[in-house]
mmCIF file of C-alpha atoms in Angstrom:
data_model
loop_
_atom_site.group_PDB
_atom_site.id
_atom_site.type_symbol
_atom_site.label_atom_id
_atom_site.label_comp_id
_atom_site.label_asym_id
_atom_site.label_seq_id
_atom_site.Cartn_x
_atom_site.Cartn_y
_atom_site.Cartn_z
ATOM 1 C CA UNK A 1 -1.276 -8.454 -20.608
ATOM 2 C CA UNK A 2 -4.795 -9.419 -18.953
ATOM 3 C CA UNK A 3 -4.445 -10.989 -15.389
ATOM 4 C CA UNK A 4 -0.882 -10.580 -14.123
ATOM 5 C CA UNK A 5 -1.242 -11.462 -11.012
ATOM 6 C CA UNK A 6 -0.003 -14.780 -9.780
ATOM 7 C CA UNK A 7 1.445 -15.218 -12.479
ATOM 8 C CA UNK A 8 3.567 -17.745 -11.502
ATOM 9 C CA UNK A 9 0.418 -19.974 -10.242
ATOM 10 C CA UNK A 10 -0.272 -21.137 -13.559
ATOM 11 C CA UNK A 11 1.386 -23.538 -13.946
ATOM 12 C CA UNK A 12 1.022 -25.377 -10.885
ATOM 13 C CA UNK A 13 -3.192 -24.533 -11.190
ATOM 14 C CA UNK A 14 -3.823 -25.000 -14.981
ATOM 15 C CA UNK A 15 -3.808 -29.253 -14.948
ATOM 16 C CA UNK A 16 -6.916 -29.527 -11.644
ATOM 17 C CA UNK A 17 -9.717 -30.307 -13.220
ATOM 18 C CA UNK A 18 -12.568 -28.175 -12.689
ATOM 19 C CA UNK A 19 -15.902 -30.109 -11.930
ATOM 20 C CA UNK A 20 -17.697 -28.493 -9.878
ATOM 21 C CA UNK A 21 -18.233 -29.453 -5.984
ATOM 22 C CA UNK A 22 -19.694 -25.608 -5.038
ATOM 23 C CA UNK A 23 -19.710 -25.480 -1.526
ATOM 24 C CA UNK A 24 -22.833 -23.955 0.902
ATOM 25 C CA UNK A 25 -23.130 -20.295 0.378
ATOM 26 C CA UNK A 26 -23.561 -18.153 3.662
ATOM 27 C CA UNK A 27 -24.366 -14.252 1.903
ATOM 28 C CA UNK A 28 -26.409 -13.568 -0.713
ATOM 29 C CA UNK A 29 -24.383 -13.708 -4.283
ATOM 30 C CA UNK A 30 -25.656 -10.778 -7.119
ATOM 31 C CA UNK A 31 -24.885 -12.369 -10.840
ATOM 32 C CA UNK A 32 -24.293 -9.678 -13.463
ATOM 33 C CA UNK A 33 -23.558 -9.069 -16.834
ATOM 34 C CA UNK A 34 -22.838 -6.590 -19.246
ATOM 35 C CA UNK A 35 -25.790 -6.057 -21.208
ATOM 36 C CA UNK A 36 -24.168 -7.196 -25.315
ATOM 37 C CA UNK A 37 -21.463 -8.875 -23.229
ATOM 38 C CA UNK A 38 -19.819 -12.508 -24.475
ATOM 39 C CA UNK A 39 -18.482 -12.637 -21.111
ATOM 40 C CA UNK A 40 -18.496 -10.248 -17.612
ATOM 41 C CA UNK A 41 -15.373 -9.915 -15.073
ATOM 42 C CA UNK A 42 -15.371 -7.898 -12.085
ATOM 43 C CA UNK A 43 -11.943 -6.309 -10.755
ATOM 44 C CA UNK A 44 -13.160 -4.288 -7.842
ATOM 45 C CA UNK A 45 -15.238 -2.826 -5.925
ATOM 46 C CA UNK A 46 -15.646 0.741 -3.582
ATOM 47 C CA UNK A 47 -17.185 0.970 -0.441
ATOM 48 C CA UNK A 48 -20.148 2.695 -1.728
ATOM 49 C CA UNK A 49 -20.669 -0.415 -3.366
ATOM 50 C CA UNK A 50 -19.399 0.320 -7.089
ATOM 51 C CA UNK A 51 -18.260 -1.922 -9.166
ATOM 52 C CA UNK A 52 -16.114 -1.939 -12.006
ATOM 53 C CA UNK A 53 -14.145 -4.222 -14.433
ATOM 54 C CA UNK A 54 -14.279 -5.200 -18.219
ATOM 55 C CA UNK A 55 -16.213 -7.402 -20.925
ATOM 56 C CA UNK A 56 -15.519 -8.982 -23.895
ATOM 57 C CA UNK A 57 -18.741 -7.917 -26.360
ATOM 58 C CA UNK A 58 -18.733 -10.529 -29.948
ATOM 59 C CA UNK A 59 -15.572 -9.392 -31.251
ATOM 60 C CA UNK A 60 -13.510 -10.846 -28.055
ATOM 61 C CA UNK A 61 -12.978 -6.700 -27.420
ATOM 62 C CA UNK A 62 -12.631 -6.302 -23.984
ATOM 63 C CA UNK A 63 -14.234 -2.879 -22.714
ATOM 64 C CA UNK A 64 -13.979 -1.132 -19.179
ATOM 65 C CA UNK A 65 -17.497 -1.248 -17.035
ATOM 66 C CA UNK A 66 -19.009 0.885 -13.765
ATOM 67 C CA UNK A 67 -21.528 -0.499 -11.631
ATOM 68 C CA UNK A 68 -23.127 1.271 -9.284
ATOM 69 C CA UNK A 69 -24.127 0.157 -5.820
ATOM 70 C CA UNK A 70 -27.897 0.168 -7.901
ATOM 71 C CA UNK A 71 -27.235 -2.588 -10.430
ATOM 72 C CA UNK A 72 -26.912 0.522 -13.115
ATOM 73 C CA UNK A 73 -23.856 -0.145 -15.630
ATOM 74 C CA UNK A 74 -21.917 1.570 -17.474
ATOM 75 C CA UNK A 75 -19.459 1.150 -20.515
ATOM 76 C CA UNK A 76 -16.647 3.157 -21.039
ATOM 77 C CA UNK A 77 -13.661 2.814 -23.546
ATOM 78 C CA UNK A 78 -10.107 4.291 -23.955
ATOM 79 C CA UNK A 79 -10.346 7.097 -26.714
ATOM 80 C CA UNK A 80 -8.089 5.699 -29.238
ATOM 81 C CA UNK A 81 -7.165 2.489 -27.730
ATOM 82 C CA UNK A 82 -8.864 -0.631 -27.110
ATOM 83 C CA UNK A 83 -8.289 -3.364 -24.719
ATOM 84 C CA UNK A 84 -9.783 -1.291 -22.029
ATOM 85 C CA UNK A 85 -9.236 -3.003 -18.633
ATOM 86 C CA UNK A 86 -10.062 -1.223 -15.301
ATOM 87 C CA UNK A 87 -7.841 -2.856 -12.565
ATOM 88 C CA UNK A 88 -9.284 -0.502 -9.415
ATOM 89 C CA UNK A 89 -11.556 2.196 -8.278
ATOM 90 C CA UNK A 90 -11.688 4.392 -5.149
ATOM 91 C CA UNK A 91 -14.419 5.144 -2.758
ATOM 92 C CA UNK A 92 -14.390 8.566 -4.820
ATOM 93 C CA UNK A 93 -15.259 6.739 -7.997
ATOM 94 C CA UNK A 94 -11.977 7.681 -9.662
ATOM 95 C CA UNK A 95 -11.147 4.264 -11.895
ATOM 96 C CA UNK A 96 -7.542 3.202 -13.265
ATOM 97 C CA UNK A 97 -6.724 0.904 -15.409
ATOM 98 C CA UNK A 98 -4.503 0.042 -18.538
ATOM 99 C CA UNK A 99 -5.261 -0.941 -22.316
ATOM 100 C CA UNK A 100 -4.019 -1.155 -25.736
ATOM 101 C CA UNK A 101 -2.145 1.860 -27.579
ATOM 102 C CA UNK A 102 -0.351 2.143 -30.382
ATOM 103 C CA UNK A 103 2.385 -0.477 -30.046
ATOM 104 C CA UNK A 104 1.734 -1.561 -26.336
ATOM 105 C CA UNK A 105 -0.221 -1.607 -23.576
ATOM 106 C CA UNK A 106 -0.533 1.765 -22.015
ATOM 107 C CA UNK A 107 -2.504 3.221 -18.681
ATOM 108 C CA UNK A 108 -5.125 4.969 -18.214
ATOM 109 C CA UNK A 109 -7.095 7.001 -15.124
ATOM 110 C CA UNK A 110 -11.222 7.565 -15.061
ATOM 111 C CA UNK A 111 -12.050 9.859 -12.931
ATOM 112 C CA UNK A 112 -15.638 10.329 -11.530
ATOM 113 C CA UNK A 113 -16.774 12.587 -13.544
ATOM 114 C CA UNK A 114 -15.552 10.039 -16.805
ATOM 115 C CA UNK A 115 -12.945 12.075 -17.774
ATOM 116 C CA UNK A 116 -9.981 9.553 -18.982
ATOM 117 C CA UNK A 117 -5.964 10.566 -18.601
ATOM 118 C CA UNK A 118 -3.750 8.013 -20.167
ATOM 119 C CA UNK A 119 0.204 7.814 -19.182
ATOM 120 C CA UNK A 120 3.563 6.339 -19.721
ATOM 121 C CA UNK A 121 3.060 6.508 -23.337
ATOM 122 C CA UNK A 122 6.944 5.372 -23.330
ATOM 123 C CA UNK A 123 6.853 2.030 -22.577
ATOM 124 C CA UNK A 124 3.967 -0.615 -21.563
ATOM 125 C CA UNK A 125 2.525 -1.089 -18.428
ATOM 126 C CA UNK A 126 -0.372 -2.133 -16.141
ATOM 127 C CA UNK A 127 -2.243 -0.322 -13.259
ATOM 128 C CA UNK A 128 -3.008 -2.775 -10.656
ATOM 129 C CA UNK A 129 -3.958 -0.016 -7.913
ATOM 130 C CA UNK A 130 -5.647 3.925 -7.249
ATOM 131 C CA UNK A 131 -6.312 5.121 -3.450
ATOM 132 C CA UNK A 132 -8.739 7.980 -2.373
ATOM 133 C CA UNK A 133 -6.276 10.405 -3.169
ATOM 134 C CA UNK A 134 -5.924 9.467 -6.798
ATOM 135 C CA UNK A 135 -2.246 8.130 -6.595
ATOM 136 C CA UNK A 136 -1.884 4.832 -9.134
ATOM 137 C CA UNK A 137 0.516 2.486 -8.755
ATOM 138 C CA UNK A 138 1.550 -0.788 -10.470
ATOM 139 C CA UNK A 139 4.256 -1.779 -13.128
ATOM 140 C CA UNK A 140 6.310 -0.931 -16.210
ATOM 141 C CA UNK A 141 8.751 -2.264 -19.084
ATOM 142 C CA UNK A 142 12.457 -1.359 -19.734
ATOM 143 C CA UNK A 143 13.385 -1.524 -23.529
ATOM 144 C CA UNK A 144 14.847 -4.224 -22.289
ATOM 145 C CA UNK A 145 11.496 -5.722 -21.660
ATOM 146 C CA UNK A 146 12.301 -5.340 -17.599
ATOM 147 C CA UNK A 147 9.041 -4.620 -16.043
ATOM 148 C CA UNK A 148 10.108 -2.316 -13.027
ATOM 149 C CA UNK A 149 7.381 -0.443 -9.839
ATOM 150 C CA UNK A 150 5.663 3.061 -10.167
ATOM 151 C CA UNK A 151 3.890 5.345 -8.190
ATOM 152 C CA UNK A 152 2.197 7.896 -10.280
ATOM 153 C CA UNK A 153 1.019 11.415 -7.221
ATOM 154 C CA UNK A 154 -2.592 12.775 -8.202
ATOM 155 C CA UNK A 155 -0.406 15.832 -10.629
ATOM 156 C CA UNK A 156 0.381 13.137 -13.013
ATOM 157 C CA UNK A 157 4.629 13.017 -10.839
ATOM 158 C CA UNK A 158 5.718 9.608 -11.647
ATOM 159 C CA UNK A 159 8.627 7.923 -9.672
ATOM 160 C CA UNK A 160 10.152 4.236 -10.526
ATOM 161 C CA UNK A 161 11.277 2.371 -8.052
ATOM 162 C CA UNK A 162 12.270 -1.237 -7.412
ATOM 163 C CA UNK A 163 13.600 -3.514 -4.474
ATOM 164 C CA UNK A 164 17.073 -3.269 -3.857
ATOM 165 C CA UNK A 165 17.637 -6.890 -5.280
ATOM 166 C CA UNK A 166 15.449 -7.769 -8.190
ATOM 167 C CA UNK A 167 15.113 -8.280 -11.644
ATOM 168 C CA UNK A 168 11.617 -7.421 -12.131
ATOM 169 C CA UNK A 169 8.931 -5.547 -9.893
ATOM 170 C CA UNK A 170 5.128 -6.124 -9.401
ATOM 171 C CA UNK A 171 3.045 -3.682 -7.080
ATOM 172 C CA UNK A 172 -0.591 -4.443 -6.141
ATOM 173 C CA UNK A 173 -2.009 -2.287 -3.695
ATOM 174 C CA UNK A 174 -1.977 0.978 -2.334
ATOM 175 C CA UNK A 175 -3.671 2.497 0.359
ATOM 176 C CA UNK A 176 -4.598 6.663 1.383
ATOM 177 C CA UNK A 177 -0.836 6.924 3.126
ATOM 178 C CA UNK A 178 0.409 6.316 0.420
ATOM 179 C CA UNK A 179 1.977 2.736 1.077
ATOM 180 C CA UNK A 180 2.226 0.613 -1.302
ATOM 181 C CA UNK A 181 2.353 -3.609 -1.426
ATOM 182 C CA UNK A 182 3.697 -6.013 -4.023
ATOM 183 C CA UNK A 183 6.063 -8.293 -4.708
ATOM 184 C CA UNK A 184 8.964 -8.362 -6.698
ATOM 185 C CA UNK A 185 11.857 -11.701 -8.606
ATOM 186 C CA UNK A 186 15.315 -11.355 -7.591
ATOM 187 C CA UNK A 187 17.846 -12.825 -9.326
ATOM 188 C CA UNK A 188 18.074 -16.801 -8.250
ATOM 189 C CA UNK A 189 14.470 -16.235 -10.122
ATOM 190 C CA UNK A 190 12.879 -16.302 -5.797
ATOM 191 C CA UNK A 191 9.589 -14.042 -5.548
ATOM 192 C CA UNK A 192 9.655 -12.337 -1.857
ATOM 193 C CA UNK A 193 6.736 -9.539 -0.935
ATOM 194 C CA UNK A 194 7.231 -5.950 -0.556
ATOM 195 C CA UNK A 195 6.315 -2.778 1.126
ATOM 196 C CA UNK A 196 7.320 0.573 0.269
ATOM 197 C CA UNK A 197 6.341 3.342 2.799
ATOM 198 C CA UNK A 198 5.310 6.432 1.309
ATOM 199 C CA UNK A 199 8.485 8.299 2.362
ATOM 200 C CA UNK A 200 10.319 5.197 -0.751
ATOM 201 C CA UNK A 201 11.420 3.065 1.971
ATOM 202 C CA UNK A 202 10.858 -0.421 0.572
ATOM 203 C CA UNK A 203 11.112 -3.569 3.286
ATOM 204 C CA UNK A 204 11.358 -6.875 1.808
ATOM 205 C CA UNK A 205 9.663 -10.112 3.711
ATOM 206 C CA UNK A 206 8.834 -13.628 3.629
ATOM 207 C CA UNK A 207 6.349 -16.243 5.479
ATOM 208 C CA UNK A 208 8.201 -18.474 7.221
ATOM 209 C CA UNK A 209 8.975 -21.418 4.914
ATOM 210 C CA UNK A 210 8.088 -19.222 1.843
ATOM 211 C CA UNK A 211 9.873 -20.101 -1.230
ATOM 212 C CA UNK A 212 7.114 -17.941 -3.675
ATOM 213 C CA UNK A 213 5.610 -14.969 -1.757
ATOM 214 C CA UNK A 214 3.317 -12.235 -3.603
ATOM 215 C CA UNK A 215 1.674 -9.572 -1.825
ATOM 216 C CA UNK A 216 -1.781 -8.703 -3.706
ATOM 217 C CA UNK A 217 -2.934 -6.108 -1.091
ATOM 218 C CA UNK A 218 -2.495 -3.534 1.117
ATOM 219 C CA UNK A 219 -5.285 -1.192 3.431
ATOM 220 C CA UNK A 220 -5.263 2.087 4.929
ATOM 221 C CA UNK A 221 -3.798 -0.135 8.444
ATOM 222 C CA UNK A 222 -1.213 -0.998 6.083
ATOM 223 C CA UNK A 223 -1.961 -4.672 6.484
ATOM 224 C CA UNK A 224 -1.266 -6.730 3.773
ATOM 225 C CA UNK A 225 -2.240 -9.773 2.307
ATOM 226 C CA UNK A 226 -1.232 -12.309 -0.411
ATOM 227 C CA UNK A 227 0.053 -15.773 -0.125
ATOM 228 C CA UNK A 228 2.871 -18.037 -0.546
ATOM 229 C CA UNK A 229 4.067 -21.452 -1.105
ATOM 230 C CA UNK A 230 5.758 -23.982 0.201
ATOM 231 C CA UNK A 231 8.736 -26.175 -0.433
ATOM 232 C CA UNK A 232 5.704 -28.498 -1.593
ATOM 233 C CA UNK A 233 4.615 -26.030 -3.814
ATOM 234 C CA UNK A 234 1.254 -25.575 -1.809
ATOM 235 C CA UNK A 235 0.653 -22.121 -1.985
ATOM 236 C CA UNK A 236 -1.101 -20.871 1.679
ATOM 237 C CA UNK A 237 -2.910 -17.893 2.054
ATOM 238 C CA UNK A 238 -1.591 -15.108 5.051
ATOM 239 C CA UNK A 239 -1.751 -11.362 6.253
ATOM 240 C CA UNK A 240 1.030 -8.712 7.364
ATOM 241 C CA UNK A 241 -0.075 -6.579 9.927
ATOM 242 C CA UNK A 242 2.171 -3.290 9.934
ATOM 243 C CA UNK A 243 4.480 -3.824 12.799
ATOM 244 C CA UNK A 244 5.537 -7.135 10.570
ATOM 245 C CA UNK A 245 4.152 -9.878 12.521
ATOM 246 C CA UNK A 246 2.690 -12.629 9.308
ATOM 247 C CA UNK A 247 -0.239 -14.998 10.142
ATOM 248 C CA UNK A 248 -0.958 -17.931 7.671
ATOM 249 C CA UNK A 249 -4.284 -19.834 7.271
ATOM 250 C CA UNK A 250 -5.814 -22.216 4.461
ATOM 251 C CA UNK A 251 -9.844 -22.537 3.624
ATOM 252 C CA UNK A 252 -10.675 -25.604 5.331
ATOM 253 C CA UNK A 253 -11.406 -27.654 1.798
ATOM 254 C CA UNK A 254 -8.613 -25.373 -0.085
ATOM 255 C CA UNK A 255 -6.154 -29.477 -0.721
ATOM 256 C CA UNK A 256 -4.888 -27.248 -3.903
ATOM 257 C CA UNK A 257 -3.865 -24.389 -2.428
ATOM 258 C CA UNK A 258 -5.043 -21.225 -1.210
ATOM 259 C CA UNK A 259 -4.803 -17.461 -2.180
ATOM 260 C CA UNK A 260 -5.867 -14.019 -0.509
ATOM 261 C CA UNK A 261 -5.894 -11.234 -3.537
ATOM 262 C CA UNK A 262 -7.655 -8.259 -1.343
ATOM 263 C CA UNK A 263 -8.079 -7.296 2.587
ATOM 264 C CA UNK A 264 -10.638 -4.536 3.623
ATOM 265 C CA UNK A 265 -9.682 -1.986 5.626
ATOM 266 C CA UNK A 266 -10.960 -3.899 8.828
ATOM 267 C CA UNK A 267 -8.885 -6.620 7.835
ATOM 268 C CA UNK A 268 -11.260 -8.776 6.393
ATOM 269 C CA UNK A 269 -9.861 -10.451 3.438
ATOM 270 C CA UNK A 270 -10.893 -12.314 -0.297
ATOM 271 C CA UNK A 271 -9.595 -14.645 -2.586
ATOM 272 C CA UNK A 272 -9.906 -18.210 -4.028
ATOM 273 C CA UNK A 273 -9.041 -21.902 -3.293
ATOM 274 C CA UNK A 274 -7.854 -25.466 -5.232
ATOM 275 C CA UNK A 275 -9.682 -28.398 -4.671
ATOM 276 C CA UNK A 276 -7.492 -31.120 -6.342
ATOM 277 C CA UNK A 277 -10.173 -32.210 -8.372
ATOM 278 C CA UNK A 278 -12.796 -29.692 -7.624
ATOM 279 C CA UNK A 279 -11.755 -26.846 -9.840
ATOM 280 C CA UNK A 280 -11.377 -22.875 -7.531
ATOM 281 C CA UNK A 281 -13.660 -21.115 -5.493
ATOM 282 C CA UNK A 282 -14.002 -18.560 -3.542
ATOM 283 C CA UNK A 283 -13.987 -17.338 0.254
ATOM 284 C CA UNK A 284 -13.723 -14.440 3.080
ATOM 285 C CA UNK A 285 -12.319 -14.037 5.742
ATOM 286 C CA UNK A 286 -13.285 -11.844 8.109
ATOM 287 C CA UNK A 287 -10.840 -9.827 10.466
ATOM 288 C CA UNK A 288 -11.517 -11.867 13.054
ATOM 289 C CA UNK A 289 -10.060 -15.112 11.117
ATOM 290 C CA UNK A 290 -13.571 -16.465 10.698
ATOM 291 C CA UNK A 291 -13.993 -18.139 6.889
ATOM 292 C CA UNK A 292 -16.372 -18.819 4.765
ATOM 293 C CA UNK A 293 -16.395 -20.714 1.819
ATOM 294 C CA UNK A 294 -18.822 -20.139 -0.954
ATOM 295 C CA UNK A 295 -19.369 -19.917 -4.366
ATOM 296 C CA UNK A 296 -21.614 -18.001 -6.538
ATOM 297 C CA UNK A 297 -24.173 -20.876 -8.870
ATOM 298 C CA UNK A 298 -23.794 -23.032 -11.123
ATOM 299 C CA UNK A 299 -20.006 -22.048 -10.964
ATOM 300 C CA UNK A 300 -16.459 -24.575 -12.314
ATOM 301 C CA UNK A 301 -14.131 -21.333 -11.333
ATOM 302 C CA UNK A 302 -14.894 -18.867 -8.545
ATOM 303 C CA UNK A 303 -12.058 -16.141 -8.532
ATOM 304 C CA UNK A 304 -13.168 -13.253 -6.089
ATOM 305 C CA UNK A 305 -10.526 -10.431 -7.437
ATOM 306 C CA UNK A 306 -11.926 -7.354 -3.972
ATOM 307 C CA UNK A 307 -13.121 -6.874 -1.278
ATOM 308 C CA UNK A 308 -14.861 -3.493 0.042
ATOM 309 C CA UNK A 309 -14.779 -1.899 3.580
ATOM 310 C CA UNK A 310 -18.112 -2.849 4.077
ATOM 311 C CA UNK A 311 -17.659 -6.808 3.578
ATOM 312 C CA UNK A 312 -19.130 -7.302 -0.413
ATOM 313 C CA UNK A 313 -16.539 -9.618 -2.191
ATOM 314 C CA UNK A 314 -16.003 -8.499 -6.341
ATOM 315 C CA UNK A 315 -15.183 -10.733 -8.663
ATOM 316 C CA UNK A 316 -15.750 -13.638 -11.924
ATOM 317 C CA UNK A 317 -16.676 -16.984 -11.913
ATOM 318 C CA UNK A 318 -17.604 -19.456 -14.938
ATOM 319 C CA UNK A 319 -20.738 -21.695 -15.505
ATOM 320 C CA UNK A 320 -21.225 -25.029 -16.966
ATOM 321 C CA UNK A 321 -20.935 -23.986 -20.018
ATOM 322 C CA UNK A 322 -17.939 -22.026 -19.804
ATOM 323 C CA UNK A 323 -19.027 -18.777 -20.246
ATOM 324 C CA UNK A 324 -17.653 -15.780 -17.357
ATOM 325 C CA UNK A 325 -20.399 -13.460 -15.304
ATOM 326 C CA UNK A 326 -19.457 -10.779 -12.593
ATOM 327 C CA UNK A 327 -20.632 -11.182 -9.235
ATOM 328 C CA UNK A 328 -21.148 -9.301 -6.012
ATOM 329 C CA UNK A 329 -21.247 -11.354 -2.586
ATOM 330 C CA UNK A 330 -23.672 -9.249 0.162
ATOM 331 C CA UNK A 331 -22.229 -9.848 4.093
#
């Protein structure tokens, strides 16, 4: 269940060598690890600079963590479960994620005071995002092992949904207004992006020339960031504004593809690009479309996962020994 985002990309990129070819850094990057961790993965950062993610202990068990803006790290687990993996944090400090239950993965919300509430105990789920009002979105699996989208209101009410024509749905972002972005698989096994309005209306979309579209994040203005593959199987990043206008972009050195993972309130985007024979590297694209490539020191694989309103980017990377660490990149 770990890391469902862009699941279809794995086959394309798995064969790429991870030799280091690090671009120059233009901003301060802080590397961090949870005490006692063998690997650390940062998944989300909020506007106040708090980061959440998960880490592996010496027994390869996953635990959640919360890193405050001052660098203080608190680890946590869902009581009665294993493999705790946070995916998202809102500006109030509430965290959403999933964990291994008795027989399948279940979802949780951890309030800012540390109180954890679990839900969806009748089938496997994965939570992707939580907004500032406490609404959560993600995917759940039915008894036929088909994935559907869901949104859970702060009061616990859960609504399942699917775009028309879908055979699998994967929401990945939710904004303050309750708009949701994600992607779905149709009966021809083609992926398309979608935006679901707060009233439940779903709009499907694809950038021009796309044969595979993945929407990975949405900001409070309704702008969506993601990536798509063209007919030659090369991936490009895109931003779709609230009026439906789509702009595609590529990292200058992204010979193997460009993948956008997150968009902040001002329209800045973070993600990674692939260099053939040169591994994965991070990028931050400002609202004015200026794109900067970066890597933490000694990285052979850089994966930015989240960008906050103050343009801080959080993610994880693998060092030359193959060990994963968390990082945060400032302005």
